[in-house]
Coordinates of C-alpha atoms in Angstrom, one line a residue:
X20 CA -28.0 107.7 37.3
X21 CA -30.9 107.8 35.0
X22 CA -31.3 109.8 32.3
X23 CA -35.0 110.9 33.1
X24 CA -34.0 113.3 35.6
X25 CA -38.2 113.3 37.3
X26 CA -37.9 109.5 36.8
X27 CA -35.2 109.6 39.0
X28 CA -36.6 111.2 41.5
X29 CA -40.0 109.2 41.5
X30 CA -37.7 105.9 42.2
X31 CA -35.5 107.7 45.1
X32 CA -39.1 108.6 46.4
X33 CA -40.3 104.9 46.4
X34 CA -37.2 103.4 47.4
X35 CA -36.8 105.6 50.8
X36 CA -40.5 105.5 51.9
X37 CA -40.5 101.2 51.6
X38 CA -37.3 101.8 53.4
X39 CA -39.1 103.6 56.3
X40 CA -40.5 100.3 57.7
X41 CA -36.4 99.7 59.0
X42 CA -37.0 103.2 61.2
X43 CA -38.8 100.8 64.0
X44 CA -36.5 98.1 64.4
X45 CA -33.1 99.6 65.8
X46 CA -32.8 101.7 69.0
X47 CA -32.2 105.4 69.1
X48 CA -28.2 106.1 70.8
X49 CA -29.1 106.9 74.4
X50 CA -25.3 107.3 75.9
X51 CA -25.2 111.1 74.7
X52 CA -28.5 112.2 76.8
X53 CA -29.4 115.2 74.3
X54 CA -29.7 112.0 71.3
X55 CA -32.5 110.5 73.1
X56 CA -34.7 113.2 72.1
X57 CA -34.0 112.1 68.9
X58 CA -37.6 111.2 66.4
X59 CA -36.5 107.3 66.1
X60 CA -39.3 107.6 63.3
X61 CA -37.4 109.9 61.2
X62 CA -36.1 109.0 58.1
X63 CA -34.7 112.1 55.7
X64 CA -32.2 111.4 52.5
X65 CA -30.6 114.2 50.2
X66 CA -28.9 113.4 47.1
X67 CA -26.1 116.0 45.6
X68 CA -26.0 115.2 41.7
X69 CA -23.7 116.0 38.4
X70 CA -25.8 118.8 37.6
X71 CA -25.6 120.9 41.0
X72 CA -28.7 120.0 41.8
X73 CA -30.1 118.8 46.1
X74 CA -32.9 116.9 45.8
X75 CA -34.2 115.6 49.1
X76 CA -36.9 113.0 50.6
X77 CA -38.7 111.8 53.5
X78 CA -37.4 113.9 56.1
X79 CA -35.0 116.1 54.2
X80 CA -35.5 119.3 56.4
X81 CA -35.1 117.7 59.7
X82 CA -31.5 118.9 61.4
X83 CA -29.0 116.5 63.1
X84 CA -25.6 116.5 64.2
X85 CA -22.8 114.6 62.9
X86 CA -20.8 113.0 65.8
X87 CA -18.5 110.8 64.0
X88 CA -19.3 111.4 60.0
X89 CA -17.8 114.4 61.6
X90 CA -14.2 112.6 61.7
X91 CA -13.9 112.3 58.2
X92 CA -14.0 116.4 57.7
X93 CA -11.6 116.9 60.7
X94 CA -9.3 114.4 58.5
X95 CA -9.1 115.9 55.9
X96 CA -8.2 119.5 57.7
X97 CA -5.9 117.9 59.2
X98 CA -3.9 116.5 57.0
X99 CA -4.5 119.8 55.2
X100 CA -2.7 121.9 57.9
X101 CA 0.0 119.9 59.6
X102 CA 0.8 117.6 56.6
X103 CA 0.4 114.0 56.2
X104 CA 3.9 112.7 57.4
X105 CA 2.5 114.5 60.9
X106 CA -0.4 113.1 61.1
X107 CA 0.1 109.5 60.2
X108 CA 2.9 109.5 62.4
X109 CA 1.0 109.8 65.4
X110 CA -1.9 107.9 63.4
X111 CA -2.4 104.7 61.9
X112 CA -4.2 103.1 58.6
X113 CA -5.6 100.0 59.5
X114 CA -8.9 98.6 60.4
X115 CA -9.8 97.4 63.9
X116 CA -12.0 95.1 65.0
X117 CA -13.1 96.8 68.0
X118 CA -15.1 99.0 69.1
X119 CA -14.7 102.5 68.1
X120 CA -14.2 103.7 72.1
X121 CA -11.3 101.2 72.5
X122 CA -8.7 101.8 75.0
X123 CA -7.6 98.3 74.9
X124 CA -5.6 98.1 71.5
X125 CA -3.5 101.4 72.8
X126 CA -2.5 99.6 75.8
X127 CA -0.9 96.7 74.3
X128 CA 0.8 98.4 71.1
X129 CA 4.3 99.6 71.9
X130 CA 4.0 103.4 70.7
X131 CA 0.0 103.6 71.7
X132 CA -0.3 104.7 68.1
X133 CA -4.0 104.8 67.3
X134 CA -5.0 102.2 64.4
X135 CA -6.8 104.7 62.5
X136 CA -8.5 108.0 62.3
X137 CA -11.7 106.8 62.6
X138 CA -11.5 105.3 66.0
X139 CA -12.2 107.8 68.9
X140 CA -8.7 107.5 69.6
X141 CA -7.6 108.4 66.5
X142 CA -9.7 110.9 66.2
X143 CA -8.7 112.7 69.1
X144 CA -5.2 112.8 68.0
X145 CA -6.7 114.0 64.3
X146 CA -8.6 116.9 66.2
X147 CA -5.4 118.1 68.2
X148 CA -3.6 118.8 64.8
X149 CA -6.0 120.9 63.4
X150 CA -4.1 124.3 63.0
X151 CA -4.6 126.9 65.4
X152 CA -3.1 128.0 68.8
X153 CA -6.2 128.1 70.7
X154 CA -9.3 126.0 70.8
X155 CA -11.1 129.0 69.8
X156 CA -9.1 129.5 66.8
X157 CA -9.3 125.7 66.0
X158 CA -13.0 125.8 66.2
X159 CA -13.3 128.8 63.6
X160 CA -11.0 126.8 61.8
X161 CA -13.1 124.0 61.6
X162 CA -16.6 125.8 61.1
X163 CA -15.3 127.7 58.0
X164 CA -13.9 124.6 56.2
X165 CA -17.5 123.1 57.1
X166 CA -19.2 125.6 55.8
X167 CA -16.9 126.2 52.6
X168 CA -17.6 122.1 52.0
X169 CA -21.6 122.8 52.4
X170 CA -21.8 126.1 50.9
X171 CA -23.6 127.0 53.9
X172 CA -22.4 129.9 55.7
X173 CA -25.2 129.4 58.4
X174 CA -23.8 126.7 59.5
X175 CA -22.4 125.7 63.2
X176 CA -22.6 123.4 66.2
X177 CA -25.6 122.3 68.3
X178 CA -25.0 124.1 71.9
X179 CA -27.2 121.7 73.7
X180 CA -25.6 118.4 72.1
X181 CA -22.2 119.6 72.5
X182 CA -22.8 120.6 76.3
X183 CA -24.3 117.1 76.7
X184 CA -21.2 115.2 75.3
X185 CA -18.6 117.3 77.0
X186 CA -20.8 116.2 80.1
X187 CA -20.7 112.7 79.4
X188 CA -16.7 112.5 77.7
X189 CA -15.6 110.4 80.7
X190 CA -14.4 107.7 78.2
X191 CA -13.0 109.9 75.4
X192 CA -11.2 112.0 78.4
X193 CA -9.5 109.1 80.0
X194 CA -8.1 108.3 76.3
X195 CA -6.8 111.8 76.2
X196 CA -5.1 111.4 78.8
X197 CA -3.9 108.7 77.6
X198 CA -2.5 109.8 74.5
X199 CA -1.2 112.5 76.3
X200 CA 0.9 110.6 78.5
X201 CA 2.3 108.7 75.8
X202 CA 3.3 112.0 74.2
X203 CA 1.0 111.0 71.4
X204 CA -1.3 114.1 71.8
X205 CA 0.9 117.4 73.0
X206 CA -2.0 119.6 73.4
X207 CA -3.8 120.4 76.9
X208 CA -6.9 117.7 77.2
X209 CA -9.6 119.8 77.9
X210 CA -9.5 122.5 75.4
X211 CA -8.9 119.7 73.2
X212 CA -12.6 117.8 74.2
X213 CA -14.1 121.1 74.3
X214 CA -12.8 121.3 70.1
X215 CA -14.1 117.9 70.0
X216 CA -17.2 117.7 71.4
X217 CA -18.0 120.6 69.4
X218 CA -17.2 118.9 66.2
X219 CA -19.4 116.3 67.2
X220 CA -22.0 118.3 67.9
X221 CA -21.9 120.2 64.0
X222 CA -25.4 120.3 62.9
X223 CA -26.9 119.9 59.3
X224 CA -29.8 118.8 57.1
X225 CA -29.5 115.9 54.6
X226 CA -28.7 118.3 51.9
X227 CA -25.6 120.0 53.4
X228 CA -24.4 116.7 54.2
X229 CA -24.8 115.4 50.2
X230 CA -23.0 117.9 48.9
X231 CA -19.5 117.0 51.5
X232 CA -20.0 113.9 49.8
X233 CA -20.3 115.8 46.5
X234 CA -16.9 117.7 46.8
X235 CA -14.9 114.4 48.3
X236 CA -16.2 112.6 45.2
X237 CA -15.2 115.1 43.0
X238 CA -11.7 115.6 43.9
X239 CA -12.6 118.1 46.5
X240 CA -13.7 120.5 44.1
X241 CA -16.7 122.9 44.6
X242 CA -19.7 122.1 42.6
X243 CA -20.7 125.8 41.9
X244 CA -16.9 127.0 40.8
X245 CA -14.4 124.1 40.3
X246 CA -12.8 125.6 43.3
X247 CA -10.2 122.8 44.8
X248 CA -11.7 122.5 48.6
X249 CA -9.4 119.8 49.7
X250 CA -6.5 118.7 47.7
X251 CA -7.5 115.7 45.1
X252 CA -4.9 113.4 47.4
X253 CA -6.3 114.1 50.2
X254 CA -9.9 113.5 48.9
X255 CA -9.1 110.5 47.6
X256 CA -7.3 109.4 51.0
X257 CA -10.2 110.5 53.1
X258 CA -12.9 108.2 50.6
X259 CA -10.5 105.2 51.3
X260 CA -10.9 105.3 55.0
X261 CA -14.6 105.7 54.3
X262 CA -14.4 102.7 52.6
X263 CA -12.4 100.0 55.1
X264 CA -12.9 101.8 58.2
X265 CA -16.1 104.1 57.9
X266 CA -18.7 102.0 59.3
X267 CA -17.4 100.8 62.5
X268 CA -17.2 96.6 62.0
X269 CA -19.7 96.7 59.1
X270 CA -17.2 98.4 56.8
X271 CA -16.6 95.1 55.1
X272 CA -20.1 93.7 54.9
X273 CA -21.1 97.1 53.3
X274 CA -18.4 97.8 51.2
X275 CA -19.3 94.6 49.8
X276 CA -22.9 94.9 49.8
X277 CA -23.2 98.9 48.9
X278 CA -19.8 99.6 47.7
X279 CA -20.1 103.4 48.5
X280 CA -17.6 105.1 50.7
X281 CA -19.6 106.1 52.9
X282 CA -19.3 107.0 57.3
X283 CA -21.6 106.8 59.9
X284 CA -22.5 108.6 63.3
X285 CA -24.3 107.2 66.2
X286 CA -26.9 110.3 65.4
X287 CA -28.4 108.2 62.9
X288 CA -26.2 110.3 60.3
X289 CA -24.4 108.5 57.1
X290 CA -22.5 110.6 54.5
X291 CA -22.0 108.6 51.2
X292 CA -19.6 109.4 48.8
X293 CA -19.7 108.1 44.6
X294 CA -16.4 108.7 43.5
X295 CA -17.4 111.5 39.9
X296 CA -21.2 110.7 41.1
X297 CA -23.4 111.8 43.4
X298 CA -23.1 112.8 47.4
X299 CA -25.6 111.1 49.8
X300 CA -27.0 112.6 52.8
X301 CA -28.8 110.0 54.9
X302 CA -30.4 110.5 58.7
X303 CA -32.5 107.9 60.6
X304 CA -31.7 107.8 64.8
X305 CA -32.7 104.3 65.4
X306 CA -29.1 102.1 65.6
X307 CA -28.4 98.8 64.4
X308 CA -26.1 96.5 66.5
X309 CA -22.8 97.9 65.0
X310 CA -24.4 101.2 65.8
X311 CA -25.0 102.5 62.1
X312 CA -28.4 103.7 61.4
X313 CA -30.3 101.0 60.5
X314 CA -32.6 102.3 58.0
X315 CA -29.7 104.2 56.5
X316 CA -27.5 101.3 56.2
X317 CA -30.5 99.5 54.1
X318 CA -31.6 102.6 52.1
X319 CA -27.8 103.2 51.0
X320 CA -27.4 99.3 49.9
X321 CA -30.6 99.7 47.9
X322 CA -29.9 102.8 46.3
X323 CA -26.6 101.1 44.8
X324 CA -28.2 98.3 43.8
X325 CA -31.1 100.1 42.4
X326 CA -28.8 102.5 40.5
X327 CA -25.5 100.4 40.4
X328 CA -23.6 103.1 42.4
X329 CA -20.5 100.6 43.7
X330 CA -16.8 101.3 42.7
X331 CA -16.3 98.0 42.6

């Protein structure tokens, strides 16, 4: 990063506003009814530095929900509260190259184990081992690790979104079902969605989203206190699926372009993570055809070239 700390901030400045010409080219998600009321001209970016510091552009205010960067969070709890053997038994570690709503891959493996736990598939399965006997508890669960990694006790789920998702979970319902079936998902399916759609549905500003990419880089320590978060294995196993699996099938093309960790969300949402670095908070609605925000995807390959952010 440079040393000139209001230098800094004058390039950031310049590099997202020529990156707002990318805001008109993609098309805002449409399948979750609630996102089409989305700005498609919004274009906000936070960065969560060394010295505890937020500094945001563009849009940096402007609140959003996470839908899938959301999977990465729900990972990490996971893992967190029924153990890793657990949940990579039921889940696997590779890429796919299908879509992220695939049914088809489950049907012709011979234990239906999801590929990974970025997939909706996988995801489900993630959600359901999130500790907690009830969805309610699972919920509170979840909002208090979210707002421990944000620092933001305010901080909780758009009603509206979440009611329009669990209205429209047709597809991630028949994959519970599924899952269920094949005994890879042992809790009831609908209290399950409801958790789901709900963690979806978590809503945040640029900045809160920077600094979860802040405490994964760091080893999953809090900025403010040193605090460990999330356990520095699991921190580091969370920015690895960020890395080959984060970006639907444009994980490659930007790890080797960008060379962030980084996951998307068909809001328009990208969470970026430099490993000791900084956290990135990106949100632009309009969709590329992978269905990664398309400005975001172009501002987040220009910030690492501009400031050679890549781990590689």
């Amino acid at each position: 990063m440079h040393e000139d700390f209001a230098q800094f901030e004058i390039e950031v400045e310049e590099i997202v506003e020529e990156m707002r010409a990318f805001t008109g080219e993609g098309e805002v998600a449409t399948y979750i009814p609630e996102l089409r009321r989305a700005a498609p001209d919004a274009l906000g970016c936070a960065l969560y530095t060394k010295n505890g510091i937020c500094i945001g552009f563009g849009d940096k205010e402007r609140m959003f929900t996470l839908q899938s960067v959301s999977k990465v969070v729900a990972l990490a709890l996971a893992v967190m509260d029924s153990g890793e053997d657990e949940v990579f038994g039921k889940v696997g570690m590779e890429p796919t190259g299908g879509p992220f709503y695939s049914m088809a891959r489950l049907e012709l493996m011979n234990r239906s184990k999801p590929l990974n736990p970025m997939i909706n598939a996988g995801a489900l399965t993630v959600t359901s081992m999130i500790g907690g006997r009830t969805a309610t508890d699972k919920l509170e669960r979840l909002l208090r690790f979210v707002r421990e990694l944000t620092g933001n006790e305010q901080l909780t789920y758009d009603r509206a979104v979440a009611a329009s998702e669990l209205e429209t979970a047709d597809h991630n319902r028949a994959l519970a079902y599924f899952l269920k079936g094949e005994g890879v998902i042992n809790s009831d399916v609908e209290p399950l969605l409801d958790v789901y759609t709900k963690q979806c549905a978590l809503s945040m500003t640029c900045c809160d989203l920077a600094r979860i990419g802040f405490v994964f880089g760091h080893e999953g320590r809090s900025p403010e206190t040193g605090e460990q978060i999330v356990p520095v294995p699991v921190a580091r196993m969370v920015k690895t699926f960020m890395v080959t699996c984060g970006m639907y099938n444009e994980s490659g093309e930007l790890a080797i372009k960008a060379g962030i960790p980084a996951k998307s969300g068909v809001s328009g949402a990208i969470l970026g993570s430099v490993p000791d670095g900084m956290g990135i908070g990106i949100y632009s609605p309009p969709l590329n055809e992978k269905g990664n925000s398309l400005a975001g995807v172009e501002l987040l390959k220009r910030l690492s070239r501009h400031f050679h952010l890549s781990i590689f």
